[in-house]
CSV table of C-alpha atoms in Angstrom, one decimal:
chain,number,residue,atom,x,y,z
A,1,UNK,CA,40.1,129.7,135.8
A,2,UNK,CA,43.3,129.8,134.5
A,3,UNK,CA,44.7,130.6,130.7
A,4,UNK,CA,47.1,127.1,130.5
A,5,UNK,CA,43.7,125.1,131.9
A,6,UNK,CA,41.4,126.6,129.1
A,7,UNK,CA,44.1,126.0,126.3
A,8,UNK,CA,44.3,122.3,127.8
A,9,UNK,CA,40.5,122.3,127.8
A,10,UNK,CA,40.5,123.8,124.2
A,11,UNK,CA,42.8,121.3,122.6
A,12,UNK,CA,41.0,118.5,123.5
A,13,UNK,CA,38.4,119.8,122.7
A,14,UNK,CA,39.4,120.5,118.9
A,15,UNK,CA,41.3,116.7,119.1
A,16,UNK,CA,37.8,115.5,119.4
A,17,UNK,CA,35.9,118.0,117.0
A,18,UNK,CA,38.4,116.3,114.4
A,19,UNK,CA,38.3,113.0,115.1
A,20,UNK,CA,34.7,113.2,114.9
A,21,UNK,CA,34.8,114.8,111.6
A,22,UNK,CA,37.1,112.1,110.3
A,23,UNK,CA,34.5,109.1,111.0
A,24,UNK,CA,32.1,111.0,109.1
A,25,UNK,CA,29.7,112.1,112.4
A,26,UNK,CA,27.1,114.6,112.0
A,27,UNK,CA,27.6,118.2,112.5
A,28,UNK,CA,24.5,117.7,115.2
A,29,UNK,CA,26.1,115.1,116.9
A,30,UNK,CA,29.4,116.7,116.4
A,31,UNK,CA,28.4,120.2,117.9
A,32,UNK,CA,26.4,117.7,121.1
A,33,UNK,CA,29.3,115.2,121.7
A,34,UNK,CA,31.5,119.0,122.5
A,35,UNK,CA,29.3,120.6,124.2
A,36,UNK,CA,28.6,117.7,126.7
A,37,UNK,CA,32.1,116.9,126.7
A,38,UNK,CA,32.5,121.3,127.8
A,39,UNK,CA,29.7,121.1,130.4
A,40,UNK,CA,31.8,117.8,131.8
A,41,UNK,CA,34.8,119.4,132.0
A,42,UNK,CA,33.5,122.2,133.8
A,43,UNK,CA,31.7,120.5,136.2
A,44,UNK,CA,34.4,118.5,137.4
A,45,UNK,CA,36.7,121.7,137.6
A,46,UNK,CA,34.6,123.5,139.7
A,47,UNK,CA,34.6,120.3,142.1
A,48,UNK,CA,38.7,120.0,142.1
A,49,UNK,CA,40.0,121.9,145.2
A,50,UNK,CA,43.0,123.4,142.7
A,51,UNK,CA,42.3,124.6,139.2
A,52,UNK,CA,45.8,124.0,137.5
A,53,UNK,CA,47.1,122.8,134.0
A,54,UNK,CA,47.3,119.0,135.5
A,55,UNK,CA,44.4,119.0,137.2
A,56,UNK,CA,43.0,118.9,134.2
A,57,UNK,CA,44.9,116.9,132.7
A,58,UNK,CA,43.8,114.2,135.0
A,59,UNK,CA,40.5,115.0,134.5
A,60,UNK,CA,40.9,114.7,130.9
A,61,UNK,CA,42.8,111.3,131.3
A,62,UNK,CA,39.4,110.0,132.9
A,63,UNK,CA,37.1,110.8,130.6
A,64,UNK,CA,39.6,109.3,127.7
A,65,UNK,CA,41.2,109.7,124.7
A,66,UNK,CA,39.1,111.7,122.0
A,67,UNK,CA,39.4,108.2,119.9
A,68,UNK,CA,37.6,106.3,122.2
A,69,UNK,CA,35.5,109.6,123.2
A,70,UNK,CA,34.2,109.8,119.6
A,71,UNK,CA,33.3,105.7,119.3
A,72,UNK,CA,31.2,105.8,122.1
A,73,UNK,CA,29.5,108.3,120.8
A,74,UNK,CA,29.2,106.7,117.5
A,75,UNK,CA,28.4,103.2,119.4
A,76,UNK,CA,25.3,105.4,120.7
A,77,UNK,CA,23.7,107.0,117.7
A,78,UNK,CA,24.1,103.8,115.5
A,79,UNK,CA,25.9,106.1,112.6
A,80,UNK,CA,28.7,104.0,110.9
A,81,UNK,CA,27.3,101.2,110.6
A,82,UNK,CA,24.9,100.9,107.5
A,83,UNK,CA,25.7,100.6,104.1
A,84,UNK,CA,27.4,103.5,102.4
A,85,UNK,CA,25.5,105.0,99.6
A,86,UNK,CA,26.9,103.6,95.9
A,87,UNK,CA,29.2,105.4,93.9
A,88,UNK,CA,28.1,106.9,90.3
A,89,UNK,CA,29.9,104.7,88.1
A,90,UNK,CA,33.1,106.4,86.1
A,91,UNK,CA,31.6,106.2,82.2
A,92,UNK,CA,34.1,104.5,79.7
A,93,UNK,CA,35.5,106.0,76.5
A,94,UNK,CA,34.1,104.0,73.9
A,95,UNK,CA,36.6,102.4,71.6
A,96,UNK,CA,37.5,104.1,68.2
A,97,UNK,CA,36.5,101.9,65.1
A,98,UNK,CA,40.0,100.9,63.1
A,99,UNK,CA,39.9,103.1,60.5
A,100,UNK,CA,40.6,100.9,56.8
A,101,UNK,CA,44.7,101.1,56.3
A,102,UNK,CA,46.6,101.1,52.8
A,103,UNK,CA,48.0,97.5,51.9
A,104,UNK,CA,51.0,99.4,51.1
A,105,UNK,CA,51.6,100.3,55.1
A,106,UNK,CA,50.6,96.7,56.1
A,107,UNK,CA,53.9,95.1,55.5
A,108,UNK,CA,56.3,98.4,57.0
A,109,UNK,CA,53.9,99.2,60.0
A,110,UNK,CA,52.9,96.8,62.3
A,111,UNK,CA,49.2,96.4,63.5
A,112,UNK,CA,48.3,98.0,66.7
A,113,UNK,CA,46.8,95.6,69.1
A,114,UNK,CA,43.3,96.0,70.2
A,115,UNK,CA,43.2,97.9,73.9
A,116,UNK,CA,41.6,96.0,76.5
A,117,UNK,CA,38.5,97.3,77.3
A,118,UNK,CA,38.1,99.0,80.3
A,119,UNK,CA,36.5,97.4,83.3
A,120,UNK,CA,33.7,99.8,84.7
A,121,UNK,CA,34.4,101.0,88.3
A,122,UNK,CA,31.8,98.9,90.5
A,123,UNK,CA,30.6,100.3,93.8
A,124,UNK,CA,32.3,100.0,96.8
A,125,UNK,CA,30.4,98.7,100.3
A,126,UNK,CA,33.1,99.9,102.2
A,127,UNK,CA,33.7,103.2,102.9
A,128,UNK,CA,35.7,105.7,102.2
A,129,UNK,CA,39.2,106.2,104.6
A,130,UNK,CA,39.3,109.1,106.7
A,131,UNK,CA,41.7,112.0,105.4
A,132,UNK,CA,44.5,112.7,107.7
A,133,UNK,CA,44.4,117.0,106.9
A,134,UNK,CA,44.5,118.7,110.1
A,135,UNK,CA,42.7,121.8,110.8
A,136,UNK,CA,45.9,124.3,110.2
A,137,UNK,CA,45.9,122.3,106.6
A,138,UNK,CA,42.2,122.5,105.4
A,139,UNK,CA,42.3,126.1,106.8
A,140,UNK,CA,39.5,128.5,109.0
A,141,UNK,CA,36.6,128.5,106.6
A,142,UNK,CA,34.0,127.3,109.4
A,143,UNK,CA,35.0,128.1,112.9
A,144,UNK,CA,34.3,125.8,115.6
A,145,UNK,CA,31.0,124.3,117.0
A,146,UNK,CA,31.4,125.8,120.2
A,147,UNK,CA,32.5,129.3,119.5
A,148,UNK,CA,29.4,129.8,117.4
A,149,UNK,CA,27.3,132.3,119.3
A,150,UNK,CA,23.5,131.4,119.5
A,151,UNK,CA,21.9,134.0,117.6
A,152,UNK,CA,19.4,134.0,114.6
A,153,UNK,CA,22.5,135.1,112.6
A,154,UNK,CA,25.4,132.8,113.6
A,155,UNK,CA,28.6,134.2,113.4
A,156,UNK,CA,27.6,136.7,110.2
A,157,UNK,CA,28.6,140.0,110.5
A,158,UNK,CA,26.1,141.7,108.7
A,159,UNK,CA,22.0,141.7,109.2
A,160,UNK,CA,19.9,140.2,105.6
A,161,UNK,CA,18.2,143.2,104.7
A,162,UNK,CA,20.6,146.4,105.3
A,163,UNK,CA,23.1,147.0,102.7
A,164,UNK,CA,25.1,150.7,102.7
A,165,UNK,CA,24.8,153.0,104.8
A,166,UNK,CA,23.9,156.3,106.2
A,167,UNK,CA,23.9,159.2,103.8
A,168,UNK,CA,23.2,163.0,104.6
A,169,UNK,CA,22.9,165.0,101.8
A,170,UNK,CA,24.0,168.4,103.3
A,171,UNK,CA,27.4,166.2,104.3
A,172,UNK,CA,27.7,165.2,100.6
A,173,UNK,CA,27.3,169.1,99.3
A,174,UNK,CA,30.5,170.9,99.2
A,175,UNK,CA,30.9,173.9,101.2
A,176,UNK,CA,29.9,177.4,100.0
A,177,UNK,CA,32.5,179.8,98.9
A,178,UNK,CA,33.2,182.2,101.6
A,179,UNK,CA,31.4,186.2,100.3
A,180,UNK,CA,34.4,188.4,100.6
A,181,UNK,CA,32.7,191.8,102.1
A,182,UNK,CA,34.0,194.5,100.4
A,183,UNK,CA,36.8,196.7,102.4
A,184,UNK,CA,34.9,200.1,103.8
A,185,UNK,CA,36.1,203.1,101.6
A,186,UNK,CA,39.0,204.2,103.7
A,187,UNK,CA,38.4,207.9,104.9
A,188,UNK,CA,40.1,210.9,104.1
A,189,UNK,CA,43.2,212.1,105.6
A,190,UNK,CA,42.6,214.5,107.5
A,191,UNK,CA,44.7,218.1,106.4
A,192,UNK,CA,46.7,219.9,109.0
A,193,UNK,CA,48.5,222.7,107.8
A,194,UNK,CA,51.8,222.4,108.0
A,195,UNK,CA,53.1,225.3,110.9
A,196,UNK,CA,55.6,227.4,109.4
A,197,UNK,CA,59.2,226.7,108.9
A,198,UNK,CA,60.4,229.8,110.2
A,199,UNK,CA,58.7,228.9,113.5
A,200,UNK,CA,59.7,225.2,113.3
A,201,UNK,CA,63.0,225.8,113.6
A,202,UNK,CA,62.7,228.4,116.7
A,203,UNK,CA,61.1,225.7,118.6
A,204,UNK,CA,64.0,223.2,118.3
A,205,UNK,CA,66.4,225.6,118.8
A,206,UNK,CA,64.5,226.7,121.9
A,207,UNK,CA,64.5,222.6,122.6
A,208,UNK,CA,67.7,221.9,122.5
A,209,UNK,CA,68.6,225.4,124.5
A,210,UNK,CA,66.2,223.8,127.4
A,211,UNK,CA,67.9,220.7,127.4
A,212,UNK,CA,71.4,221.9,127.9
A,213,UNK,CA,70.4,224.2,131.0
A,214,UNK,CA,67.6,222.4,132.8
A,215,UNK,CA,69.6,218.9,134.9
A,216,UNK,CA,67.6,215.9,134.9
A,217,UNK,CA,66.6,215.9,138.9
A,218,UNK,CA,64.8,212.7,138.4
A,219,UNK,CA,65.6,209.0,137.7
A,220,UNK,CA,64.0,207.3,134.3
A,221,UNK,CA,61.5,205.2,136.5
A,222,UNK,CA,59.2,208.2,137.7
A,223,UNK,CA,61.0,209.4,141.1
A,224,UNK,CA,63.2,207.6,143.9
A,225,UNK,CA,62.5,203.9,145.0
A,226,UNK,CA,63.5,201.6,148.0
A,227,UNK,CA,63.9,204.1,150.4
A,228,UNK,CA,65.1,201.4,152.6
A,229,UNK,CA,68.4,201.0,150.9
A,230,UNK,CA,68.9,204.6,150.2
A,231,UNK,CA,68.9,204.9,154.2
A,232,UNK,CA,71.5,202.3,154.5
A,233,UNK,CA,73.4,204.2,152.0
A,234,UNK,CA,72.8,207.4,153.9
A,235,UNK,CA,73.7,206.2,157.4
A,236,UNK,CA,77.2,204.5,155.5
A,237,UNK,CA,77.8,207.7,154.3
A,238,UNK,CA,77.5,209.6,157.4
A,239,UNK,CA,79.2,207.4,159.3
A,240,UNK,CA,82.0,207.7,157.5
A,241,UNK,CA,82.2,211.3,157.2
A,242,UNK,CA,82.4,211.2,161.2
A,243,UNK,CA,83.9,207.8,162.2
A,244,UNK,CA,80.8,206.5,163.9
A,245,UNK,CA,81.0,202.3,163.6
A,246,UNK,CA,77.6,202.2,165.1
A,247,UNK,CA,76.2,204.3,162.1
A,248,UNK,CA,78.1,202.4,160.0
A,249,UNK,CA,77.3,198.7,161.0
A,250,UNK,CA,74.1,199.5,160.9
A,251,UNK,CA,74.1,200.7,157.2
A,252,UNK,CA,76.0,197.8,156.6
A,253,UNK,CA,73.0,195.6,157.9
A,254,UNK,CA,70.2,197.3,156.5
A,255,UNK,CA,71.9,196.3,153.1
A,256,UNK,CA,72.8,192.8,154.2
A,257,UNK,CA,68.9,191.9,155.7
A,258,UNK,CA,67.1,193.5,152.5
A,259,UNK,CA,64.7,192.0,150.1
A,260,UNK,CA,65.0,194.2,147.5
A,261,UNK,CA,68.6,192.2,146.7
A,262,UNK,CA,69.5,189.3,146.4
A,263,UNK,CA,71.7,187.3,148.0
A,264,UNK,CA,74.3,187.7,146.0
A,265,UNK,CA,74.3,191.3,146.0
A,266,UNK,CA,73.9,191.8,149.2
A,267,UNK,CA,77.0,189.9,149.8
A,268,UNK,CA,78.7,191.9,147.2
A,269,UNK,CA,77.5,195.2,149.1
A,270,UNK,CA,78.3,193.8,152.8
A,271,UNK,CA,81.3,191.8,152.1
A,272,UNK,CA,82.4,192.2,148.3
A,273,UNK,CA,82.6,195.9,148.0
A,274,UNK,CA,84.8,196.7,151.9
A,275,UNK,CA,86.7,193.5,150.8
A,276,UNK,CA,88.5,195.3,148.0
A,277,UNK,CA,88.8,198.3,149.4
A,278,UNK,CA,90.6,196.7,151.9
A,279,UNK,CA,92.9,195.0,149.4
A,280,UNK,CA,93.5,198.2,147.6
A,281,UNK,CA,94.5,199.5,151.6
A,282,UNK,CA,97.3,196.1,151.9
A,283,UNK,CA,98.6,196.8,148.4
A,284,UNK,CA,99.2,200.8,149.6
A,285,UNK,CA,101.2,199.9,152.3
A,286,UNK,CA,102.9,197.2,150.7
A,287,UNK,CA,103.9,199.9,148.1
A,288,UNK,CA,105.2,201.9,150.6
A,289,UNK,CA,107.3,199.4,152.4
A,290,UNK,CA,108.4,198.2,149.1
A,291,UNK,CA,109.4,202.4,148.4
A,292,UNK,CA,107.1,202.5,145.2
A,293,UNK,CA,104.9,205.0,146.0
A,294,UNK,CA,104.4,207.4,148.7
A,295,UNK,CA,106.0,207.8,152.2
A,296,UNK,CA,108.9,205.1,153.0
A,297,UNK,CA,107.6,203.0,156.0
A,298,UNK,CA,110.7,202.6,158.1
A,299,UNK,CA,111.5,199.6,160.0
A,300,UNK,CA,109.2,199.0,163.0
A,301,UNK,CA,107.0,201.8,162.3
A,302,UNK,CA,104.7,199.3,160.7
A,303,UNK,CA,101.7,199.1,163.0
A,304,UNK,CA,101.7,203.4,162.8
A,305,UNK,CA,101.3,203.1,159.6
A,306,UNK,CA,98.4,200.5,159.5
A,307,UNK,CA,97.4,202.7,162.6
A,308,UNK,CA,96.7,206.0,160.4
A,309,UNK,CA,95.7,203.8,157.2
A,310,UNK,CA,92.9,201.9,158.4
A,311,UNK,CA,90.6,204.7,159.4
A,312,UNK,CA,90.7,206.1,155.5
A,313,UNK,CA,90.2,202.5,154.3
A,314,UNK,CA,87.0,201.8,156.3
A,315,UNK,CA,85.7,205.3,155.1
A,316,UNK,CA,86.1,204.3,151.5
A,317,UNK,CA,84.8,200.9,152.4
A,318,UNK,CA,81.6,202.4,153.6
A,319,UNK,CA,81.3,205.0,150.5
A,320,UNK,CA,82.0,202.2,148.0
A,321,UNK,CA,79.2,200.3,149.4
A,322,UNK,CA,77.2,203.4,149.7
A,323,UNK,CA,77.4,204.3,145.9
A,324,UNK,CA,77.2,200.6,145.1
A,325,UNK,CA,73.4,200.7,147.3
A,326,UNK,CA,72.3,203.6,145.2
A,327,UNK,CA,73.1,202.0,141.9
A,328,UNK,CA,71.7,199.0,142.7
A,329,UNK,CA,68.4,200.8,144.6
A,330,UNK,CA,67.4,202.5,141.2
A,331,UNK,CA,67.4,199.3,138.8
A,332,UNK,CA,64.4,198.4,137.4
A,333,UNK,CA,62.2,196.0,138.6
């Protein structure tokens, strides 16, 4: 059932709830003509193959317009037709008596003329025109017939019989101030005699004596960690002491397959490290071709002297990286 067909429904509905109220039908009548007219509606809806705003329409359309809806029901019941019930008749003021005037106003002020008395409102057969107010205009004092629920209380809110509500007294009490429990006598401090000052002063100098003689042997971090990475550093620096590239590739890949750096360092270790010692290597022999520093290169001699420079820039390559292993072996985790 759809929202448009209900609103149709609903309007018509209400068309007819105040058409009915406007030739004066009773609310029982009123509240039966609906609720047939609802049971109707809905039993030719259920029989329509599609349930849409004109389908009902239609449906609607055949059952007519709430005017004529409303005098057939009124043509049923016989209401309408009798004599309306007389109207109280509107009492008259009674006439005030002319009060005696002085003969010397008669002549300056003329005399009123006597009112004509008032003809007394007669009953009227007929009765009275439906008003035109529609229900936006006389407002939602009542709501409608069919929206009523069928319940001993109608639509009240309330039951006859409870007023207020439910009250616990230990809700209504305020809370009890908190006891504050008195703070335990603090105890004494306890006296330790104070160790001469004589021998005081021996001890820190004999501190500070022990401090300059004994080395620390051991990191901060309790002893040596990833041994892994200090063997890298080991076989880098033992390769370049004897010029093994075996030793030395291998350190070189310890460092560069380790988890304990990351991937940036091991880059920096593998790749970052050799890479400047190799650029410190190009800048020494461009210095010397350049005859800035050290031994002149002469002309065509060049590859000799990249020849007896490499070796010394791999070694400090490997040693770089070696020391650069250590450091970074010995951080904190």
């Amino acid at each position: 059932m759809g929202i448009e067909s209900d609103q149709v429904v609903y309007e018509y509905l209400s068309r007819v709830g105040d058409v009915a109220q406007q030739r004066q039908l009773p609310s029982g009548i009123r509240m039966r003509l609906v609720s047939e007219l609802r049971n109707e509606i809905d039993r030719r809806r259920a029989k329509a193959t599609v349930d849409s705003p004109a389908a009902v329409r239609r449906i609607l359309e055949r059952l007519g317009t709430p005017e004529s809806v409303v005098a057939a029901a009124n043509a049923d019941t016989g209401g309408g037709e009798g004599p309306a019930e007389p109207r109280a008749a509107v009492p008259t003021q009674r006439a005030q008596e002319p009060e005696p005037r002085s003969k010397r106003l008669r002549r300056v002020v003329p005399r009123p003329r006597p009112a004509e008395p008032d003809v007394p409102a007669t009953a009227d057969s007929a009765p009275s025109p439906p008003h035109l107010a529609s229900t936006e205009e006389l407002g939602s004092g009542q709501p409608d017939w069919w929206r009523v629920e069928s319940s001993p209380f109608g639509s009240a809110d309330s039951v006859p019989g409870f007023t207020g509500g439910i009250e616990i007294p230990e809700l209504l009490k305020p809370p009890p101030p908190e006891k504050d429990e008195p703070d335990p006598k603090p105890a004494a401090p306890a006296v330790v005699p104070a160790p001469p000052v004589e021998a005081a002063e021996a001890d820190v100098a004999a501190g500070k004596k022990a401090r300059r003689f004994v080395p620390r042997l051991r990191p901060v971090g309790g002893g040596w960690t990833n041994p892994l990475l200090l063997l890298a550093a080991a076989l880098l620096v033992a390769g370049a002491a004897i010029g093994n590239l075996v030793m030395l590739g291998l350190g070189w890949l310890i460092a560069y397959l380790s988890r304990r750096l990351s991937p940036t360092e091991s880059k920096w270790a593998v790749l970052g490290v050799p890479g400047l010692v190799a650029t410190a290597g190009i800048v020494w022999l461009w210095g010397r071709t350049e005859g800035r520093w050290g031994t002149p290169i002469a002309d065509g001699r060049m590859n000799d002297a990249v020849a007896e420079t490499w070796p010394w820039v791999l070694r400090g390559a490997a040693i770089a990286s070696a020391l650069y292993l250590v450091w970074r072996s010995q951080r904190p985790r």
